[in-house]
């Protein structure tokens, strides 16, 4: 895939902000479950999804496959990647299935031969632009990054990214750090390669005293609480909070939005290949994609409607970038970002 589309009512605000934390949970072998599923054993699932969403996904899978015990490690994409890299150096990767923010991360693992090629039959209902031709990974949803605005403090909604660099909004904005958030790292690579944006955009953000948070959840919290008026955020978080009554509104800037697909892939050294394949199949299945929509995400599978408040790909102006170029420049991009913002 040479060219890709570019780039987190919620259960409670606490569940939203749990996206900034990390942890490991075990689900499966419930006393109430009915055994006899086709797959069994233990499965280690590493993900950057918010805690509540990862739990809902695992619960739904285990309900259909009660003989599988799923151990979940959840943190920001960059920390998940660091954990896998550390395990790889130690010669013992624990993860069986990986689901994190963007395809660039998977391209890196693919180059290192850490991903197993698996072409799920469920991927036939997904646009081939979102499916790695070698089966190393497949997109699971459509997640754009746009603006979240505090509607109590802002009476006229902006329609452009320029609001973040306007002198009149100095000190009023927040964005997640690409040193923690995979989506933010992806956005950094994409937006710095766009004509009219580039590194000048990030220099301007710094000059306008934008607040850098660890993740998207902290951006939402700051804007919802009125500590900031504007934020750069993945669309589903803003839409969820808005539907739940939070004083925020999601805006898709007219210049275009970066889009990630939160791919899923199987690690090459998985100890439970059959369960890993079944898990991937479930995520991409009609049932799995309907669950994604119920959780507030735009499904990637054809024929499943997007939740209220979110746009489909056809309704967005999507910023594009070359995957290989994004991978090539990712580390240098993060270093330069750190230099600009003193991180």
mmCIF file of C-alpha atoms in Angstrom:
data_model
loop_
_atom_site.group_PDB
_atom_site.id
_atom_site.type_symbol
_atom_site.label_atom_id
_atom_site.label_comp_id
_atom_site.label_asym_id
_atom_site.label_seq_id
_atom_site.Cartn_x
_atom_site.Cartn_y
_atom_site.Cartn_z
ATOM 1 C CA UNK A 1 0.000 0.000 0.000
ATOM 2 C CA UNK A 2 1.936 3.027 -1.237
ATOM 3 C CA UNK A 3 -0.573 5.671 -0.360
ATOM 4 C CA UNK A 4 -2.986 5.750 2.534
ATOM 5 C CA UNK A 5 -5.511 8.046 4.084
ATOM 6 C CA UNK A 6 -3.802 10.029 6.882
ATOM 7 C CA UNK A 7 -4.319 11.040 10.295
ATOM 8 C CA UNK A 8 -9.599 8.855 20.643
ATOM 9 C CA UNK A 9 -22.715 9.108 24.363
ATOM 10 C CA UNK A 10 -19.275 7.939 26.302
ATOM 11 C CA UNK A 11 -19.938 5.523 29.170
ATOM 12 C CA UNK A 12 -18.627 8.125 31.627
ATOM 13 C CA UNK A 13 -16.062 10.897 31.552
ATOM 14 C CA UNK A 14 -13.856 8.696 33.726
ATOM 15 C CA UNK A 15 -13.849 5.985 31.097
ATOM 16 C CA UNK A 16 -12.807 8.541 28.493
ATOM 17 C CA UNK A 17 -9.869 9.779 30.489
ATOM 18 C CA UNK A 18 -8.801 6.224 31.251
ATOM 19 C CA UNK A 19 -7.338 6.345 27.739
ATOM 20 C CA UNK A 20 -4.381 8.146 29.291
ATOM 21 C CA UNK A 21 -3.581 5.309 31.703
ATOM 22 C CA UNK A 22 -2.055 1.905 31.269
ATOM 23 C CA UNK A 23 -2.608 -1.527 32.713
ATOM 24 C CA UNK A 24 -3.177 -5.195 32.185
ATOM 25 C CA UNK A 25 -6.391 -7.152 32.676
ATOM 26 C CA UNK A 26 -7.442 -10.744 32.247
ATOM 27 C CA UNK A 27 -10.787 -11.840 30.848
ATOM 28 C CA UNK A 28 -12.093 -15.296 30.070
ATOM 29 C CA UNK A 29 -13.090 -18.707 31.400
ATOM 30 C CA UNK A 30 -16.156 -17.214 33.090
ATOM 31 C CA UNK A 31 -18.103 -19.656 35.244
ATOM 32 C CA UNK A 32 -21.195 -18.611 33.334
ATOM 33 C CA UNK A 33 -19.634 -19.154 29.924
ATOM 34 C CA UNK A 34 -20.582 -22.145 27.853
ATOM 35 C CA UNK A 35 -17.494 -24.027 26.719
ATOM 36 C CA UNK A 36 -17.060 -25.809 23.431
ATOM 37 C CA UNK A 37 -15.799 -22.950 21.271
ATOM 38 C CA UNK A 38 -13.575 -23.721 18.322
ATOM 39 C CA UNK A 39 -10.542 -22.001 19.852
ATOM 40 C CA UNK A 40 -9.054 -22.098 23.327
ATOM 41 C CA UNK A 41 -6.046 -21.130 25.410
ATOM 42 C CA UNK A 42 -4.442 -17.867 26.433
ATOM 43 C CA UNK A 43 -4.175 -14.762 24.242
ATOM 44 C CA UNK A 44 -2.129 -11.627 24.992
ATOM 45 C CA UNK A 45 -3.700 -8.514 23.484
ATOM 46 C CA UNK A 46 -1.705 -5.261 23.335
ATOM 47 C CA UNK A 47 -3.659 -2.126 22.459
ATOM 48 C CA UNK A 48 -3.846 1.659 22.700
ATOM 49 C CA UNK A 49 -7.644 1.701 22.774
ATOM 50 C CA UNK A 50 -9.312 3.373 25.756
ATOM 51 C CA UNK A 51 -9.760 0.916 28.630
ATOM 52 C CA UNK A 52 -13.541 0.695 28.410
ATOM 53 C CA UNK A 53 -13.478 0.080 24.648
ATOM 54 C CA UNK A 54 -10.767 -2.558 24.823
ATOM 55 C CA UNK A 55 -12.731 -4.272 27.598
ATOM 56 C CA UNK A 56 -15.964 -4.203 25.574
ATOM 57 C CA UNK A 57 -14.182 -5.746 22.595
ATOM 58 C CA UNK A 58 -12.578 -8.483 24.666
ATOM 59 C CA UNK A 59 -15.833 -9.243 26.483
ATOM 60 C CA UNK A 60 -17.700 -9.630 23.193
ATOM 61 C CA UNK A 61 -15.015 -11.935 21.799
ATOM 62 C CA UNK A 62 -14.848 -14.067 24.947
ATOM 63 C CA UNK A 63 -18.630 -14.413 24.967
ATOM 64 C CA UNK A 64 -18.336 -16.174 21.605
ATOM 65 C CA UNK A 65 -15.105 -17.957 22.549
ATOM 66 C CA UNK A 66 -15.391 -18.786 26.266
ATOM 67 C CA UNK A 67 -12.425 -21.146 26.225
ATOM 68 C CA UNK A 68 -10.032 -18.303 25.427
ATOM 69 C CA UNK A 69 -8.451 -16.310 28.261
ATOM 70 C CA UNK A 70 -7.490 -12.809 27.048
ATOM 71 C CA UNK A 71 -4.795 -10.847 28.871
ATOM 72 C CA UNK A 72 -4.901 -7.159 27.901
ATOM 73 C CA UNK A 73 -2.077 -4.649 28.107
ATOM 74 C CA UNK A 74 -3.274 -1.101 27.390
ATOM 75 C CA UNK A 75 -1.343 2.146 27.122
ATOM 76 C CA UNK A 76 -0.549 4.893 24.625
ATOM 77 C CA UNK A 77 0.715 3.660 21.259
ATOM 78 C CA UNK A 78 4.271 4.823 21.882
ATOM 79 C CA UNK A 79 4.434 2.978 25.205
ATOM 80 C CA UNK A 80 2.922 -0.167 23.686
ATOM 81 C CA UNK A 81 5.543 -0.022 20.936
ATOM 82 C CA UNK A 82 8.317 0.476 23.493
ATOM 83 C CA UNK A 83 7.102 -2.552 25.441
ATOM 84 C CA UNK A 84 7.151 -4.749 22.343
ATOM 85 C CA UNK A 85 10.597 -3.495 21.371
ATOM 86 C CA UNK A 86 11.924 -4.231 24.846
ATOM 87 C CA UNK A 87 10.418 -7.717 24.758
ATOM 88 C CA UNK A 88 11.902 -8.281 21.311
ATOM 89 C CA UNK A 89 15.361 -7.305 22.531
ATOM 90 C CA UNK A 90 14.917 -9.759 25.370
ATOM 91 C CA UNK A 91 13.967 -12.413 22.819
ATOM 92 C CA UNK A 92 10.484 -12.999 24.174
ATOM 93 C CA UNK A 93 7.595 -10.945 22.729
ATOM 94 C CA UNK A 94 4.528 -11.647 24.855
ATOM 95 C CA UNK A 95 1.930 -10.071 22.576
ATOM 96 C CA UNK A 96 -0.144 -12.279 20.294
ATOM 97 C CA UNK A 97 -2.390 -9.583 18.797
ATOM 98 C CA UNK A 98 -1.581 -5.893 18.403
ATOM 99 C CA UNK A 99 -4.121 -3.116 17.820
ATOM 100 C CA UNK A 100 -2.736 0.427 17.937
ATOM 101 C CA UNK A 101 -3.245 3.787 16.284
ATOM 102 C CA UNK A 102 -1.750 3.793 12.810
ATOM 103 C CA UNK A 103 -0.369 1.872 9.861
ATOM 104 C CA UNK A 104 3.080 3.461 10.115
ATOM 105 C CA UNK A 105 3.667 1.623 13.392
ATOM 106 C CA UNK A 106 2.701 -1.634 11.711
ATOM 107 C CA UNK A 107 4.900 -0.905 8.703
ATOM 108 C CA UNK A 108 7.851 -0.619 11.068
ATOM 109 C CA UNK A 109 7.082 -3.953 12.723
ATOM 110 C CA UNK A 110 6.514 -5.486 9.304
ATOM 111 C CA UNK A 111 9.980 -4.387 8.160
ATOM 112 C CA UNK A 112 11.403 -6.029 11.275
ATOM 113 C CA UNK A 113 9.582 -9.293 10.401
ATOM 114 C CA UNK A 114 7.635 -9.194 13.652
ATOM 115 C CA UNK A 115 4.183 -9.584 12.086
ATOM 116 C CA UNK A 116 2.557 -12.724 10.740
ATOM 117 C CA UNK A 117 0.878 -12.570 7.363
ATOM 118 C CA UNK A 118 -2.809 -13.346 7.762
ATOM 119 C CA UNK A 119 -5.481 -12.400 5.254
ATOM 120 C CA UNK A 120 -8.726 -12.639 7.183
ATOM 121 C CA UNK A 121 -11.733 -13.675 5.089
ATOM 122 C CA UNK A 122 -13.579 -10.800 6.793
ATOM 123 C CA UNK A 123 -11.214 -8.314 5.122
ATOM 124 C CA UNK A 124 -12.989 -8.922 1.809
ATOM 125 C CA UNK A 125 -15.657 -6.466 2.999
ATOM 126 C CA UNK A 126 -13.031 -3.751 3.649
ATOM 127 C CA UNK A 127 -11.578 -1.361 1.064
ATOM 128 C CA UNK A 128 -8.225 -2.748 -0.056
ATOM 129 C CA UNK A 129 -6.638 0.647 0.667
ATOM 130 C CA UNK A 130 -6.889 -0.263 4.348
ATOM 131 C CA UNK A 131 -5.598 -3.824 4.042
ATOM 132 C CA UNK A 132 -1.888 -4.587 3.873
ATOM 133 C CA UNK A 133 -1.289 -6.577 0.663
ATOM 134 C CA UNK A 134 0.775 -9.130 2.594
ATOM 135 C CA UNK A 135 -1.814 -9.491 5.334
ATOM 136 C CA UNK A 136 0.454 -8.069 8.029
ATOM 137 C CA UNK A 137 -2.280 -5.732 9.276
ATOM 138 C CA UNK A 138 -5.783 -4.489 8.499
ATOM 139 C CA UNK A 139 -7.529 -1.258 9.488
ATOM 140 C CA UNK A 140 -10.342 -1.690 12.006
ATOM 141 C CA UNK A 141 -12.046 1.716 12.017
ATOM 142 C CA UNK A 142 -11.868 5.251 10.613
ATOM 143 C CA UNK A 143 -10.648 7.915 13.037
ATOM 144 C CA UNK A 144 -10.088 11.497 11.925
ATOM 145 C CA UNK A 145 -8.359 14.191 13.954
ATOM 146 C CA UNK A 146 -10.251 17.464 14.085
ATOM 147 C CA UNK A 147 -10.992 20.316 16.457
ATOM 148 C CA UNK A 148 -12.904 20.120 19.727
ATOM 149 C CA UNK A 149 -14.377 23.426 20.873
ATOM 150 C CA UNK A 150 -15.803 24.522 24.240
ATOM 151 C CA UNK A 151 -19.279 25.782 23.349
ATOM 152 C CA UNK A 152 -19.756 27.699 26.589
ATOM 153 C CA UNK A 153 -16.757 29.922 25.968
ATOM 154 C CA UNK A 154 -16.795 30.020 22.154
ATOM 155 C CA UNK A 155 -19.920 31.401 20.502
ATOM 156 C CA UNK A 156 -18.770 31.235 16.864
ATOM 157 C CA UNK A 157 -17.391 27.880 15.781
ATOM 158 C CA UNK A 158 -14.145 27.962 13.758
ATOM 159 C CA UNK A 159 -13.832 26.144 10.456
ATOM 160 C CA UNK A 160 -10.048 26.099 10.124
ATOM 161 C CA UNK A 161 -6.909 24.849 11.840
ATOM 162 C CA UNK A 162 -5.849 28.504 11.800
ATOM 163 C CA UNK A 163 -7.828 29.110 14.997
ATOM 164 C CA UNK A 164 -5.051 27.343 16.901
ATOM 165 C CA UNK A 165 -2.451 29.863 15.738
ATOM 166 C CA UNK A 166 -4.559 33.047 15.885
ATOM 167 C CA UNK A 167 -3.211 35.727 18.222
ATOM 168 C CA UNK A 168 -6.702 36.107 19.632
ATOM 169 C CA UNK A 169 -6.642 32.513 20.938
ATOM 170 C CA UNK A 170 -3.144 32.551 22.423
ATOM 171 C CA UNK A 171 -2.879 30.149 25.346
ATOM 172 C CA UNK A 172 -6.383 28.764 24.717
ATOM 173 C CA UNK A 173 -5.558 25.506 22.911
ATOM 174 C CA UNK A 174 -4.269 22.002 23.624
ATOM 175 C CA UNK A 175 -2.932 19.070 21.628
ATOM 176 C CA UNK A 176 -1.654 15.562 22.468
ATOM 177 C CA UNK A 177 2.048 14.833 22.364
ATOM 178 C CA UNK A 178 3.346 12.720 19.461
ATOM 179 C CA UNK A 179 5.897 11.365 21.930
ATOM 180 C CA UNK A 180 3.029 9.486 23.638
ATOM 181 C CA UNK A 181 0.059 9.327 21.272
ATOM 182 C CA UNK A 182 0.379 7.278 18.095
ATOM 183 C CA UNK A 183 -2.377 9.304 16.449
ATOM 184 C CA UNK A 184 -0.535 12.525 17.280
ATOM 185 C CA UNK A 185 2.718 11.103 15.887
ATOM 186 C CA UNK A 186 0.887 10.179 12.713
ATOM 187 C CA UNK A 187 -0.711 13.623 12.494
ATOM 188 C CA UNK A 188 2.676 15.258 12.961
ATOM 189 C CA UNK A 189 4.139 13.361 10.012
ATOM 190 C CA UNK A 190 1.152 14.056 7.782
ATOM 191 C CA UNK A 191 0.590 17.710 8.592
ATOM 192 C CA UNK A 192 4.250 18.686 8.302
ATOM 193 C CA UNK A 193 4.201 17.301 4.766
ATOM 194 C CA UNK A 194 1.219 19.363 3.630
ATOM 195 C CA UNK A 195 1.617 22.497 1.573
ATOM 196 C CA UNK A 196 0.426 25.439 3.632
ATOM 197 C CA UNK A 197 1.090 23.635 6.913
ATOM 198 C CA UNK A 198 4.548 22.114 7.286
ATOM 199 C CA UNK A 199 6.766 22.748 10.273
ATOM 200 C CA UNK A 200 5.654 26.355 10.173
ATOM 201 C CA UNK A 201 2.321 25.198 11.621
ATOM 202 C CA UNK A 202 4.007 23.627 14.643
ATOM 203 C CA UNK A 203 6.287 26.622 15.118
ATOM 204 C CA UNK A 204 3.178 28.794 15.143
ATOM 205 C CA UNK A 205 1.459 26.488 17.627
ATOM 206 C CA UNK A 206 4.423 26.850 19.941
ATOM 207 C CA UNK A 207 4.441 30.635 19.556
ATOM 208 C CA UNK A 208 0.735 30.686 20.392
ATOM 209 C CA UNK A 209 1.373 28.861 23.682
ATOM 210 C CA UNK A 210 -0.531 25.675 22.897
ATOM 211 C CA UNK A 211 -0.635 23.230 25.810
ATOM 212 C CA UNK A 212 0.895 19.811 25.160
ATOM 213 C CA UNK A 213 -0.844 16.920 26.928
ATOM 214 C CA UNK A 214 0.119 13.278 27.180
ATOM 215 C CA UNK A 215 -2.869 12.018 25.238
ATOM 216 C CA UNK A 216 -6.199 12.825 23.599
ATOM 217 C CA UNK A 217 -8.152 12.210 26.804
ATOM 218 C CA UNK A 218 -6.351 15.045 28.553
ATOM 219 C CA UNK A 219 -7.144 17.370 25.640
ATOM 220 C CA UNK A 220 -10.823 16.556 25.981
ATOM 221 C CA UNK A 221 -10.744 17.082 29.733
ATOM 222 C CA UNK A 222 -9.105 20.488 29.392
ATOM 223 C CA UNK A 223 -11.567 21.725 26.777
ATOM 224 C CA UNK A 224 -14.631 20.254 28.466
ATOM 225 C CA UNK A 225 -13.650 21.854 31.785
ATOM 226 C CA UNK A 226 -13.029 25.203 30.095
ATOM 227 C CA UNK A 227 -9.314 25.243 30.873
ATOM 228 C CA UNK A 228 -8.780 25.549 27.115
ATOM 229 C CA UNK A 229 -11.266 26.597 24.448
ATOM 230 C CA UNK A 230 -9.879 24.576 21.540
ATOM 231 C CA UNK A 231 -8.146 21.250 21.107
ATOM 232 C CA UNK A 232 -6.706 18.961 18.459
ATOM 233 C CA UNK A 233 -8.350 15.575 19.044
ATOM 234 C CA UNK A 234 -9.465 12.302 17.472
ATOM 235 C CA UNK A 235 -13.078 12.701 16.384
ATOM 236 C CA UNK A 236 -14.775 9.919 18.304
ATOM 237 C CA UNK A 237 -13.784 11.282 21.718
ATOM 238 C CA UNK A 238 -15.298 14.674 20.992
ATOM 239 C CA UNK A 239 -18.448 13.189 19.469
ATOM 240 C CA UNK A 240 -18.960 10.878 22.453
ATOM 241 C CA UNK A 241 -18.531 13.669 24.967
ATOM 242 C CA UNK A 242 -20.895 15.932 23.023
ATOM 243 C CA UNK A 243 -23.603 13.266 22.873
ATOM 244 C CA UNK A 244 -23.144 12.701 26.604
ATOM 245 C CA UNK A 245 -23.948 16.354 27.309
ATOM 246 C CA UNK A 246 -20.461 17.793 27.632
ATOM 247 C CA UNK A 247 -20.194 21.451 26.468
ATOM 248 C CA UNK A 248 -18.048 20.603 23.443
ATOM 249 C CA UNK A 249 -18.512 20.341 19.696
ATOM 250 C CA UNK A 250 -16.501 18.566 17.015
ATOM 251 C CA UNK A 251 -15.322 20.484 13.937
ATOM 252 C CA UNK A 252 -13.755 19.025 10.785
ATOM 253 C CA UNK A 253 -11.445 21.838 9.514
ATOM 254 C CA UNK A 254 -11.926 22.862 5.899
ATOM 255 C CA UNK A 255 -8.251 22.333 4.993
ATOM 256 C CA UNK A 256 -8.653 18.630 5.631
ATOM 257 C CA UNK A 257 -8.084 16.104 8.391
ATOM 258 C CA UNK A 258 -5.528 13.334 8.964
ATOM 259 C CA UNK A 259 -7.144 9.909 9.339
ATOM 260 C CA UNK A 260 -5.882 6.785 11.083
ATOM 261 C CA UNK A 261 -7.415 3.320 10.886
ATOM 262 C CA UNK A 262 -6.204 1.707 14.136
ATOM 263 C CA UNK A 263 -5.013 -1.494 12.431
ATOM 264 C CA UNK A 264 -4.852 -4.952 13.951
ATOM 265 C CA UNK A 265 -2.174 -7.552 13.315
ATOM 266 C CA UNK A 266 -0.828 -10.828 14.675
ATOM 267 C CA UNK A 267 2.707 -11.086 16.014
ATOM 268 C CA UNK A 268 4.909 -13.554 14.154
ATOM 269 C CA UNK A 269 5.855 -15.503 17.282
ATOM 270 C CA UNK A 270 2.313 -15.880 18.637
ATOM 271 C CA UNK A 271 1.838 -18.877 20.901
ATOM 272 C CA UNK A 272 -1.806 -19.250 19.937
ATOM 273 C CA UNK A 273 -2.206 -18.705 16.217
ATOM 274 C CA UNK A 274 -5.746 -20.052 15.983
ATOM 275 C CA UNK A 275 -7.090 -17.856 18.782
ATOM 276 C CA UNK A 276 -5.233 -14.850 17.367
ATOM 277 C CA UNK A 277 -6.802 -15.384 13.943
ATOM 278 C CA UNK A 278 -10.236 -15.813 15.506
ATOM 279 C CA UNK A 279 -9.778 -12.543 17.397
ATOM 280 C CA UNK A 280 -8.812 -10.655 14.231
ATOM 281 C CA UNK A 281 -11.731 -12.226 12.361
ATOM 282 C CA UNK A 282 -14.118 -11.101 15.087
ATOM 283 C CA UNK A 283 -12.846 -7.508 15.067
ATOM 284 C CA UNK A 284 -13.319 -7.263 11.292
ATOM 285 C CA UNK A 285 -16.602 -9.167 11.193
ATOM 286 C CA UNK A 286 -20.008 -7.563 10.830
ATOM 287 C CA UNK A 287 -20.636 -8.149 14.531
ATOM 288 C CA UNK A 288 -17.279 -6.677 15.502
ATOM 289 C CA UNK A 289 -17.799 -3.637 13.305
ATOM 290 C CA UNK A 290 -21.302 -3.067 14.664
ATOM 291 C CA UNK A 291 -19.740 -3.104 18.125
ATOM 292 C CA UNK A 292 -17.250 -0.471 16.966
ATOM 293 C CA UNK A 293 -20.137 1.707 15.797
ATOM 294 C CA UNK A 294 -21.975 1.198 19.091
ATOM 295 C CA UNK A 295 -18.829 2.341 20.916
ATOM 296 C CA UNK A 296 -18.819 5.514 18.839
ATOM 297 C CA UNK A 297 -16.347 4.790 16.045
ATOM 298 C CA UNK A 298 -16.805 5.058 12.290
ATOM 299 C CA UNK A 299 -16.624 1.413 11.112
ATOM 300 C CA UNK A 300 -14.209 0.521 8.338
ATOM 301 C CA UNK A 301 -16.271 -2.365 7.012
ATOM 302 C CA UNK A 302 -18.608 -1.565 4.153
ATOM 303 C CA UNK A 303 -22.305 -1.579 4.967
ATOM 304 C CA UNK A 304 -22.044 -0.561 8.638
ATOM 305 C CA UNK A 305 -23.326 2.918 9.423
ATOM 306 C CA UNK A 306 -21.273 5.526 11.247
ATOM 307 C CA UNK A 307 -22.539 6.655 14.661
ATOM 308 C CA UNK A 308 -24.330 9.969 15.019
ATOM 309 C CA UNK A 309 -22.028 12.974 15.086
ATOM 310 C CA UNK A 310 -19.234 11.507 12.958
ATOM 311 C CA UNK A 311 -18.555 11.924 9.267
ATOM 312 C CA UNK A 312 -17.833 9.111 6.851
ATOM 313 C CA UNK A 313 -14.746 9.136 4.624
ATOM 314 C CA UNK A 314 -16.840 10.373 1.713
ATOM 315 C CA UNK A 315 -17.881 13.400 3.754
ATOM 316 C CA UNK A 316 -14.353 14.389 4.828
ATOM 317 C CA UNK A 317 -11.547 16.200 3.100
ATOM 318 C CA UNK A 318 -8.747 13.776 3.912
ATOM 319 C CA UNK A 319 -5.080 14.707 4.020
ATOM 320 C CA UNK A 320 -2.894 12.094 2.328
ATOM 321 C CA UNK A 321 0.712 10.999 2.797
ATOM 322 C CA UNK A 322 2.990 8.210 1.654
ATOM 323 C CA UNK A 323 3.326 5.443 4.234
ATOM 324 C CA UNK A 324 6.958 4.757 3.461
ATOM 325 C CA UNK A 325 7.866 8.420 3.774
ATOM 326 C CA UNK A 326 6.012 8.699 7.079
ATOM 327 C CA UNK A 327 7.906 5.696 8.425
ATOM 328 C CA UNK A 328 11.220 7.059 7.191
ATOM 329 C CA UNK A 329 10.782 10.427 8.900
ATOM 330 C CA UNK A 330 8.846 9.435 12.046
ATOM 331 C CA UNK A 331 11.725 9.392 14.529
ATOM 332 C CA UNK A 332 13.282 12.567 13.133
ATOM 333 C CA UNK A 333 9.858 14.217 13.230
ATOM 334 C CA UNK A 334 9.460 13.397 16.908
ATOM 335 C CA UNK A 335 12.949 14.679 17.690
ATOM 336 C CA UNK A 336 12.234 17.955 15.906
ATOM 337 C CA UNK A 337 8.901 18.261 17.706
ATOM 338 C CA UNK A 338 10.696 17.795 21.014
ATOM 339 C CA UNK A 339 13.163 20.512 20.117
ATOM 340 C CA UNK A 340 10.394 22.963 19.202
ATOM 341 C CA UNK A 341 8.367 22.337 22.340
ATOM 342 C CA UNK A 342 11.217 21.623 24.723
ATOM 343 C CA UNK A 343 10.230 18.034 25.401
#
